CSV table of C-alpha atoms and ligand atoms in Angstrom, one decimal:
chain,number,residue,atom,x,y,z
A,20,MET,CA,13.9,11.0,-6.5
A,21,LEU,CA,13.6,8.9,-9.8
A,22,ASN,CA,13.5,9.5,-13.5
A,23,GLN,CA,10.0,10.4,-14.5
A,24,ASP,CA,10.0,7.7,-17.3
A,25,HIS,CA,10.3,5.1,-14.7
A,26,ILE,CA,7.4,6.2,-12.4
A,27,ALA,CA,4.0,4.5,-12.8
A,28,LEU,CA,2.3,6.3,-10.3
A,29,SER,CA,3.0,9.7,-8.6
A,30,ILE,CA,1.3,11.0,-5.4
A,31,ARG,CA,1.8,14.4,-4.7
A,32,ASN,CA,0.8,16.4,-1.5
A,33,LEU,CA,-2.1,14.0,-0.8
A,34,ARG,CA,-4.4,15.2,1.7
A,35,THR,CA,-7.3,13.1,2.7
A,36,TRP,CA,-9.5,14.0,5.8
A,37,PHE,CA,-12.7,12.7,7.3
A,38,HIS,CA,-15.2,15.1,8.7
A,39,THR,CA,-16.4,13.5,11.8
A,40,ASP,CA,-18.5,14.5,15.0
A,41,GLN,CA,-15.3,14.1,17.0
A,42,GLY,CA,-13.5,16.9,14.4
A,43,ILE,CA,-11.3,16.5,11.6
A,44,ALA,CA,-9.5,13.2,11.3
A,45,ARG,CA,-6.1,14.5,9.0
A,46,ALA,CA,-5.7,10.6,8.1
A,47,VAL,CA,-3.5,11.7,5.3
A,48,ASP,CA,-2.0,14.6,5.3
A,49,ASP,CA,0.5,16.2,2.6
A,50,VAL,CA,2.1,12.8,1.8
A,51,SER,CA,4.1,12.6,-1.3
A,52,PHE,CA,5.8,9.6,-3.0
A,53,ASP,CA,6.4,7.7,-6.3
A,54,VAL,CA,5.8,4.2,-7.3
A,55,PRO,CA,8.4,2.9,-9.8
A,56,THR,CA,7.5,1.0,-12.9
A,57,GLY,CA,8.3,-2.7,-12.4
A,58,LYS,CA,9.3,-2.1,-8.8
A,59,THR,CA,7.4,-2.7,-5.5
A,60,LEU,CA,7.2,0.2,-3.3
A,61,ALA,CA,5.9,-0.9,0.3
A,62,VAL,CA,4.3,1.7,2.5
A,63,VAL,CA,4.8,0.6,6.1
A,64,GLY,CA,3.1,1.5,9.5
A,65,GLU,CA,0.9,0.7,12.5
A,66,SER,CA,-2.9,0.6,11.7
A,67,GLY,CA,-4.2,4.1,11.7
A,68,CYS,CA,-1.3,5.7,10.3
A,69,GLY,CA,-3.0,6.4,6.7
A,70,LYS,CA,-1.5,3.8,4.6
A,71,SER,CA,-4.7,2.1,3.6
A,72,VAL,CA,-6.6,5.7,3.2
A,73,THR,CA,-3.9,6.6,0.6
A,74,ALA,CA,-4.7,3.6,-1.4
A,75,LEU,CA,-8.3,4.3,-1.4
A,76,SER,CA,-7.5,7.6,-2.2
A,77,ILE,CA,-5.5,6.6,-5.2
A,78,LEU,CA,-8.6,4.8,-6.7
A,79,ARG,CA,-11.1,7.5,-5.2
A,80,LEU,CA,-12.8,5.0,-3.2
A,81,VAL,CA,-12.6,7.0,-0.1
A,82,PRO,CA,-16.2,7.1,1.7
A,83,THR,CA,-17.5,10.5,1.1
A,84,PRO,CA,-18.8,11.7,3.2
A,85,PRO,CA,-17.2,11.8,6.0
A,86,GLY,CA,-14.1,11.5,4.0
A,87,ARG,CA,-12.7,13.9,1.4
A,88,ILE,CA,-9.8,14.4,-0.7
A,89,GLU,CA,-9.0,17.9,0.3
A,90,GLY,CA,-6.0,18.4,-2.0
A,91,GLY,CA,-2.9,17.1,-3.9
A,92,GLU,CA,-2.6,15.3,-7.2
A,93,ILE,CA,-2.4,11.7,-8.3
A,94,LEU,CA,-0.7,11.5,-11.4
A,95,PHE,CA,-0.8,8.2,-13.6
A,96,GLY,CA,-0.3,8.1,-17.4
A,97,GLY,CA,-0.1,12.1,-17.4
A,98,GLN,CA,-3.0,12.7,-16.1
A,99,ASP,CA,-4.3,13.6,-12.5
A,100,LEU,CA,-6.7,10.9,-11.3
A,101,LEU,CA,-8.4,13.5,-8.8
A,102,GLU,CA,-9.6,15.6,-12.0
A,103,LEU,CA,-11.2,12.8,-13.9
A,104,PRO,CA,-14.7,12.2,-14.3
A,105,LEU,CA,-16.0,9.5,-12.4
A,106,GLY,CA,-16.9,7.4,-15.7
A,107,GLU,CA,-13.2,7.7,-16.8
A,108,MET,CA,-12.1,6.7,-13.4
A,109,ARG,CA,-14.1,3.8,-13.3
A,110,ALA,CA,-12.5,2.7,-16.4
A,111,ILE,CA,-8.9,3.0,-14.9
A,112,ARG,CA,-10.2,1.1,-11.9
A,113,GLY,CA,-9.6,-2.8,-12.4
A,114,ASN,CA,-8.2,-2.0,-15.7
A,115,ASP,CA,-5.0,0.1,-15.4
A,116,ILE,CA,-4.7,0.1,-11.5
A,117,SER,CA,-6.2,-3.0,-9.7
A,118,MET,CA,-6.3,-3.6,-6.1
A,119,ILE,CA,-6.1,-6.8,-3.6
A,120,PHE,CA,-7.4,-6.7,0.1
A,121,GLN,CA,-6.4,-8.9,2.9
A,122,GLU,CA,-10.0,-10.5,3.1
A,123,PRO,CA,-10.5,-11.8,-0.5
A,124,MET,CA,-14.1,-12.1,0.3
A,125,THR,CA,-14.6,-8.2,0.0
A,126,SER,CA,-13.8,-8.5,-3.5
A,127,MET,CA,-15.7,-11.6,-4.3
A,128,ASN,CA,-19.3,-12.2,-4.6
A,129,PRO,CA,-20.1,-15.4,-2.7
A,130,VAL,CA,-22.9,-16.3,-4.7
A,131,PHE,CA,-21.1,-16.6,-8.1
A,132,ARG,CA,-18.5,-19.1,-9.1
A,133,VAL,CA,-15.1,-18.0,-9.2
A,134,GLY,CA,-14.5,-18.5,-13.0
A,135,GLY,CA,-17.7,-16.3,-13.7
A,136,GLN,CA,-16.3,-13.5,-11.6
A,137,ILE,CA,-13.0,-13.4,-13.5
A,138,MET,CA,-14.9,-13.8,-16.8
A,139,ALA,CA,-17.1,-10.9,-15.8
A,140,ALA,CA,-14.0,-8.7,-15.1
A,141,ILE,CA,-12.6,-9.8,-18.6
A,142,ARG,CA,-15.7,-9.1,-20.4
A,143,LEU,CA,-16.4,-5.9,-19.0
A,144,HIS,CA,-12.8,-4.3,-19.6
A,145,ARG,CA,-11.9,-6.4,-22.7
A,146,GLY,CA,-14.8,-7.1,-24.6
A,147,LEU,CA,-14.1,-10.8,-25.2
A,148,SER,CA,-16.7,-13.2,-26.1
A,149,LYS,CA,-17.8,-15.7,-23.4
A,150,ASP,CA,-15.7,-18.7,-24.7
A,151,GLU,CA,-12.5,-16.5,-25.1
A,152,ALA,CA,-13.1,-15.1,-21.5
A,153,ARG,CA,-13.5,-18.5,-20.0
A,154,ARG,CA,-10.2,-19.8,-21.8
A,155,GLU,CA,-8.7,-16.6,-20.4
A,156,ALA,CA,-10.1,-17.2,-17.0
A,157,ILE,CA,-8.8,-20.7,-16.8
A,158,ALA,CA,-5.1,-19.6,-18.1
A,159,LEU,CA,-5.3,-16.9,-15.4
A,160,LEU,CA,-6.0,-19.4,-12.7
A,161,ASP,CA,-3.3,-21.7,-14.0
A,162,ARG,CA,-1.0,-18.6,-13.7
A,163,VAL,CA,-1.7,-17.8,-10.1
A,164,GLY,CA,-0.9,-21.4,-9.3
A,165,ILE,CA,-4.3,-23.0,-8.7
A,166,PRO,CA,-4.2,-26.8,-9.6
A,167,ALA,CA,-6.7,-28.2,-11.9
A,168,PRO,CA,-8.0,-24.7,-13.2
A,169,GLU,CA,-10.2,-26.0,-15.8
A,170,LEU,CA,-12.4,-27.7,-12.9
A,171,ARG,CA,-11.8,-25.0,-10.3
A,172,VAL,CA,-13.1,-22.4,-12.5
A,173,ASN,CA,-16.5,-23.7,-11.5
A,174,ASP,CA,-16.0,-23.3,-7.8
A,175,TYR,CA,-17.9,-21.1,-5.4
A,176,PRO,CA,-15.7,-18.9,-3.4
A,177,HIS,CA,-16.7,-21.0,-0.2
A,178,HIS,CA,-15.4,-24.2,-1.7
A,179,MET,CA,-11.8,-22.6,-1.5
A,180,SER,CA,-9.2,-22.3,1.3
A,181,GLY,CA,-8.1,-18.7,2.3
A,182,GLY,CA,-4.7,-19.2,0.2
A,183,MET,CA,-6.6,-20.6,-2.9
A,184,LEU,CA,-9.1,-17.4,-2.5
A,185,GLN,CA,-6.1,-15.0,-2.5
A,186,ARG,CA,-4.8,-16.5,-5.7
A,187,VAL,CA,-8.2,-16.1,-7.3
A,188,MET,CA,-8.3,-12.6,-6.0
A,189,ILE,CA,-4.8,-12.1,-7.7
A,190,ALA,CA,-6.1,-13.6,-10.9
A,191,LEU,CA,-9.3,-11.1,-10.7
A,192,ALA,CA,-6.8,-8.1,-10.3
A,193,LEU,CA,-4.6,-9.2,-13.1
A,194,ALA,CA,-7.4,-10.1,-15.6
A,195,CYS,CA,-6.7,-6.6,-17.6
A,196,GLY,CA,-3.1,-6.2,-17.4
A,197,PRO,CA,-2.9,-3.7,-14.9
A,198,LYS,CA,0.1,-1.2,-14.8
A,199,VAL,CA,-0.3,-0.7,-10.8
A,200,LEU,CA,-1.5,-3.4,-8.7
A,201,ILE,CA,-2.3,-2.2,-4.9
A,202,ALA,CA,-2.1,-5.0,-2.4
A,203,ASP,CA,-3.4,-4.0,0.9
A,204,GLU,CA,-2.0,-6.4,3.5
A,205,PRO,CA,-2.7,-9.2,0.9
A,206,THR,CA,-1.0,-11.8,3.2
A,207,THR,CA,-2.1,-11.1,6.8
A,208,ALA,CA,-4.8,-13.3,6.9
A,209,LEU,CA,-2.6,-16.3,5.9
A,210,ASP,CA,-0.4,-18.8,7.6
A,211,VAL,CA,3.4,-18.3,7.2
A,212,THR,CA,3.7,-20.8,4.7
A,213,ILE,CA,0.9,-19.8,2.3
A,214,GLN,CA,2.0,-16.2,2.8
A,215,ALA,CA,5.5,-16.9,1.5
A,216,GLN,CA,4.2,-18.5,-1.5
A,217,ILE,CA,1.6,-15.7,-2.4
A,218,LEU,CA,4.6,-13.1,-2.0
A,219,ASP,CA,6.6,-15.3,-4.5
A,220,LEU,CA,3.8,-15.3,-6.8
A,221,LEU,CA,3.4,-11.5,-6.7
A,222,LYS,CA,7.3,-11.3,-7.4
A,223,THR,CA,7.0,-13.8,-10.3
A,224,LEU,CA,4.0,-12.1,-12.0
A,225,GLN,CA,5.9,-8.6,-11.5
A,226,LYS,CA,8.9,-10.0,-13.4
A,227,ASP,CA,6.8,-11.6,-16.2
A,228,THR,CA,4.4,-8.4,-16.6
A,229,GLY,CA,6.6,-5.3,-15.4
A,230,MET,CA,3.6,-4.1,-13.6
A,231,ALA,CA,4.4,-1.5,-10.5
A,232,ILE,CA,3.3,-3.0,-6.9
A,233,MET,CA,2.2,-0.6,-4.0
A,234,LEU,CA,2.2,-2.9,-1.0
A,235,ILE,CA,0.7,-1.6,2.3
A,236,THR,CA,1.8,-3.7,5.3
A,237,HIS,CA,2.5,-3.3,8.9
A,238,ASP,CA,5.0,-6.4,8.5
A,239,LEU,CA,8.6,-5.7,8.2
A,240,GLY,CA,9.1,-9.4,7.3
A,241,VAL,CA,7.0,-9.0,4.3
A,242,VAL,CA,8.7,-5.7,3.4
A,243,ALA,CA,12.0,-7.5,3.7
A,244,GLU,CA,10.8,-10.2,1.3
A,245,VAL,CA,9.4,-8.2,-1.5
A,246,ALA,CA,9.9,-4.5,-1.4
A,247,ASP,CA,12.6,-2.4,-3.4
A,248,GLU,CA,11.7,0.9,-1.8
A,249,VAL,CA,9.7,1.8,1.4
A,250,VAL,CA,7.6,4.7,2.8
A,251,VAL,CA,7.1,4.6,6.3
A,252,MET,CA,4.0,6.7,7.7
A,253,TYR,CA,3.1,7.5,11.0
A,254,ALA,CA,-0.1,9.5,11.9
A,255,GLY,CA,-1.0,10.7,8.4
A,256,LYS,CA,2.7,11.8,7.6
A,257,LYS,CA,5.5,10.1,5.5
A,258,VAL,CA,8.2,10.0,8.0
A,259,GLU,CA,10.8,7.9,6.3
A,260,GLN,CA,11.5,7.1,2.7
A,261,ALA,CA,14.3,4.8,1.3
A,262,PRO,CA,15.4,1.7,-0.8
A,263,VAL,CA,14.8,-1.3,1.4
A,264,ASN,CA,18.5,-2.4,1.9
A,265,ARG,CA,19.4,1.1,3.1
A,266,LEU,CA,16.3,1.6,5.4
A,267,PHE,CA,17.2,-1.9,7.0
A,268,ALA,CA,20.9,-1.1,7.6
A,269,ALA,CA,20.5,2.5,8.8
A,270,PRO,CA,17.0,3.8,9.8
A,271,ARG,CA,17.1,7.4,10.5
A,272,HIS,CA,13.6,8.4,12.1
A,273,PRO,CA,13.3,7.3,15.6
A,274,TYR,CA,9.8,5.7,14.6
A,275,THR,CA,11.3,3.7,12.1
A,276,GLN,CA,14.0,2.7,14.7
A,277,GLY,CA,11.5,2.1,17.0
A,278,LEU,CA,9.7,-0.4,14.5
A,279,PHE,CA,13.1,-2.4,13.9
A,280,ALA,CA,13.9,-2.7,17.5
A,281,SER,CA,10.6,-4.2,18.1
A,282,LEU,CA,11.1,-6.9,15.6
A,283,PRO,CA,11.6,-10.3,17.4
A,284,ALA,CA,14.6,-11.2,15.5
A,285,THR,CA,16.5,-8.1,16.8
A,286,GLN,CA,15.8,-9.1,20.6
A,287,GLN,CA,18.4,-11.2,22.4
A,288,PRO,CA,17.4,-14.7,23.7
A,289,GLY,CA,15.3,-14.1,27.0
A,290,ALA,CA,15.4,-10.2,26.7
A,291,ARG,CA,11.9,-8.5,27.2
A,292,LEU,CA,10.2,-7.4,23.7
A,293,HIS,CA,10.8,-4.2,23.1
A,294,THR,CA,7.7,-2.0,21.9
A,295,ILE,CA,7.4,1.8,21.1
A,296,ASP,CA,6.1,3.5,24.3
A,297,GLY,CA,2.6,5.0,24.2
A,298,ASN,CA,-0.3,4.7,21.5
A,299,VAL,CA,-0.7,6.0,17.9
A,300,PRO,CA,-2.9,9.3,18.8
A,301,ALA,CA,-6.5,9.7,17.4
A,302,ALA,CA,-6.4,11.1,14.0
A,303,THR,CA,-8.8,14.0,15.3
A,304,ASP,CA,-6.1,14.8,17.8
A,305,PHE,CA,-2.7,14.8,16.6
A,306,PRO,CA,0.0,16.6,18.6
A,307,ARG,CA,1.4,20.0,17.5
A,308,GLY,CA,4.8,20.1,16.3
A,309,CYS,CA,6.3,16.5,15.4
A,310,ARG,CA,3.3,14.0,15.5
A,311,PHE,CA,5.7,11.5,17.1
A,312,HIS,CA,6.9,13.6,19.9
A,313,PRO,CA,4.8,12.0,22.8
A,314,ARG,CA,6.3,8.7,21.7
A,315,CYS,CA,10.0,10.0,20.8
A,316,PRO,CA,12.9,8.9,23.3
A,317,LYS,CA,14.9,11.8,21.4
A,318,ALA,CA,12.3,14.5,21.6
A,319,MET,CA,13.5,18.0,21.8
A,320,ALA,CA,11.9,21.2,22.7
A,321,ARG,CA,11.4,22.7,19.4
A,322,CYS,CA,9.9,18.8,18.2
A,323,ARG,CA,6.7,20.2,20.3
A,324,ASP,CA,6.0,23.2,18.5
A,325,GLU,CA,7.5,22.9,15.0
A,326,GLU,CA,6.6,20.2,12.5
A,327,PRO,CA,9.8,18.8,10.8
A,328,PRO,CA,10.1,19.1,7.0
A,329,PHE,CA,10.8,16.2,5.0
A,330,ARG,CA,14.6,16.3,4.1
A,331,ILE,CA,16.6,14.1,1.5
A,332,LEU,CA,19.7,12.9,3.4
A,333,GLU,CA,21.5,11.0,0.9
A,334,GLU,CA,20.4,9.5,-2.7
A,335,ARG,CA,16.7,8.5,-2.3
A,336,HIS,CA,16.6,8.3,1.5
A,337,GLY,CA,14.9,11.0,3.3
A,338,THR,CA,13.3,11.6,6.5
A,339,ALA,CA,11.2,14.2,8.6
A,340,CYS,CA,12.8,14.6,11.8
A,341,TRP,CA,14.7,17.5,13.3
A,342,LEU,CA,17.6,15.5,14.3
A,343,HIS,CA,18.2,15.3,10.6
A,344,ALA,CA,17.0,18.6,8.9
A,345,GLU,CA,20.3,20.4,9.1
A,346,GLY,CA,22.3,19.5,6.1
A,347,GLY,CA,19.4,17.7,4.4
A,348,MET,CA,17.6,18.8,1.3
A,349,ALA,CA,14.1,19.6,0.3
A,350,PRO,CA,12.6,17.0,-2.1
C,413,SF4,FE1,11.6,12.7,17.7
C,413,SF4,FE2,11.8,15.5,17.2
C,413,SF4,FE3,12.7,13.7,15.4
C,413,SF4,FE4,10.1,13.9,15.8
C,413,SF4,S1,11.4,15.5,15.2
C,413,SF4,S2,11.2,11.9,15.6
C,413,SF4,S3,10.1,14.2,17.9
C,413,SF4,S4,13.4,13.7,17.3
């Protein structure tokens, strides 16, 4: 879909399954997409669609067992991360590819000062002296908008608000100048004003550094704010992909259309809030055929038996739905 020179990270036919007592949960099942350099790719879907497992798979942080990456490739800098020895993978994590989470405390140690944690990351990956690392940590805190960084560098995490901590986590993630930043619901726990500030900060940092961002979210408002390209996932599958403007102007998959219809802004005053009927199926029990068929208002007979292939409909816009399979091109 994109010129190879402009791709920071390429996920090819990724399959990550969990082997549970209830059966095999095909959390990510043959998913492919590229994260473009200097751009933001949003991965959207309801909880349980496989978006976070995709992110953990990229960093090889899927808990094993019960999880296992069954197949596919994750191409970064000309190598397949799934083939790397664990030691080399550790060097890539936090250095070339960083991740921030919804809950900053999952990445921070509550008993150490925030500055010390940033300095530890800088020294581990960049071999700077203690003084140099401290100066760098203060500069990073300043860059992510922490006021009086030379004082706040001595704070413990519990001294900071949720928004401040999220900024610290971004500083931590940026400590080694990553080429790719994976942000998993980075603003979900924050109030709307702080959320907007954090999204602005990510955009500014991306402009300054040229890093690629893979943003995982269930929130189409966040997507509209920051994404260049969007992947929509449902039940472990990529069901639609498009540049953000095109997706918002003309979503093609009935699931994507359902997501947009359930946005409050598209409701008439006083109208009942539209939601997609039914529930996301359990990953151990995905239906045959199109996994969305039990909830799809446009389902046809073949949808119950045959899985729709992903097809490109127009430049960089594709979907996996029998309504659009004719005339579409294989990726
Ligand atoms: Fe609906 Fe069929 Fe398209 Fe699936 S393939 S989204 S069931 S119309």
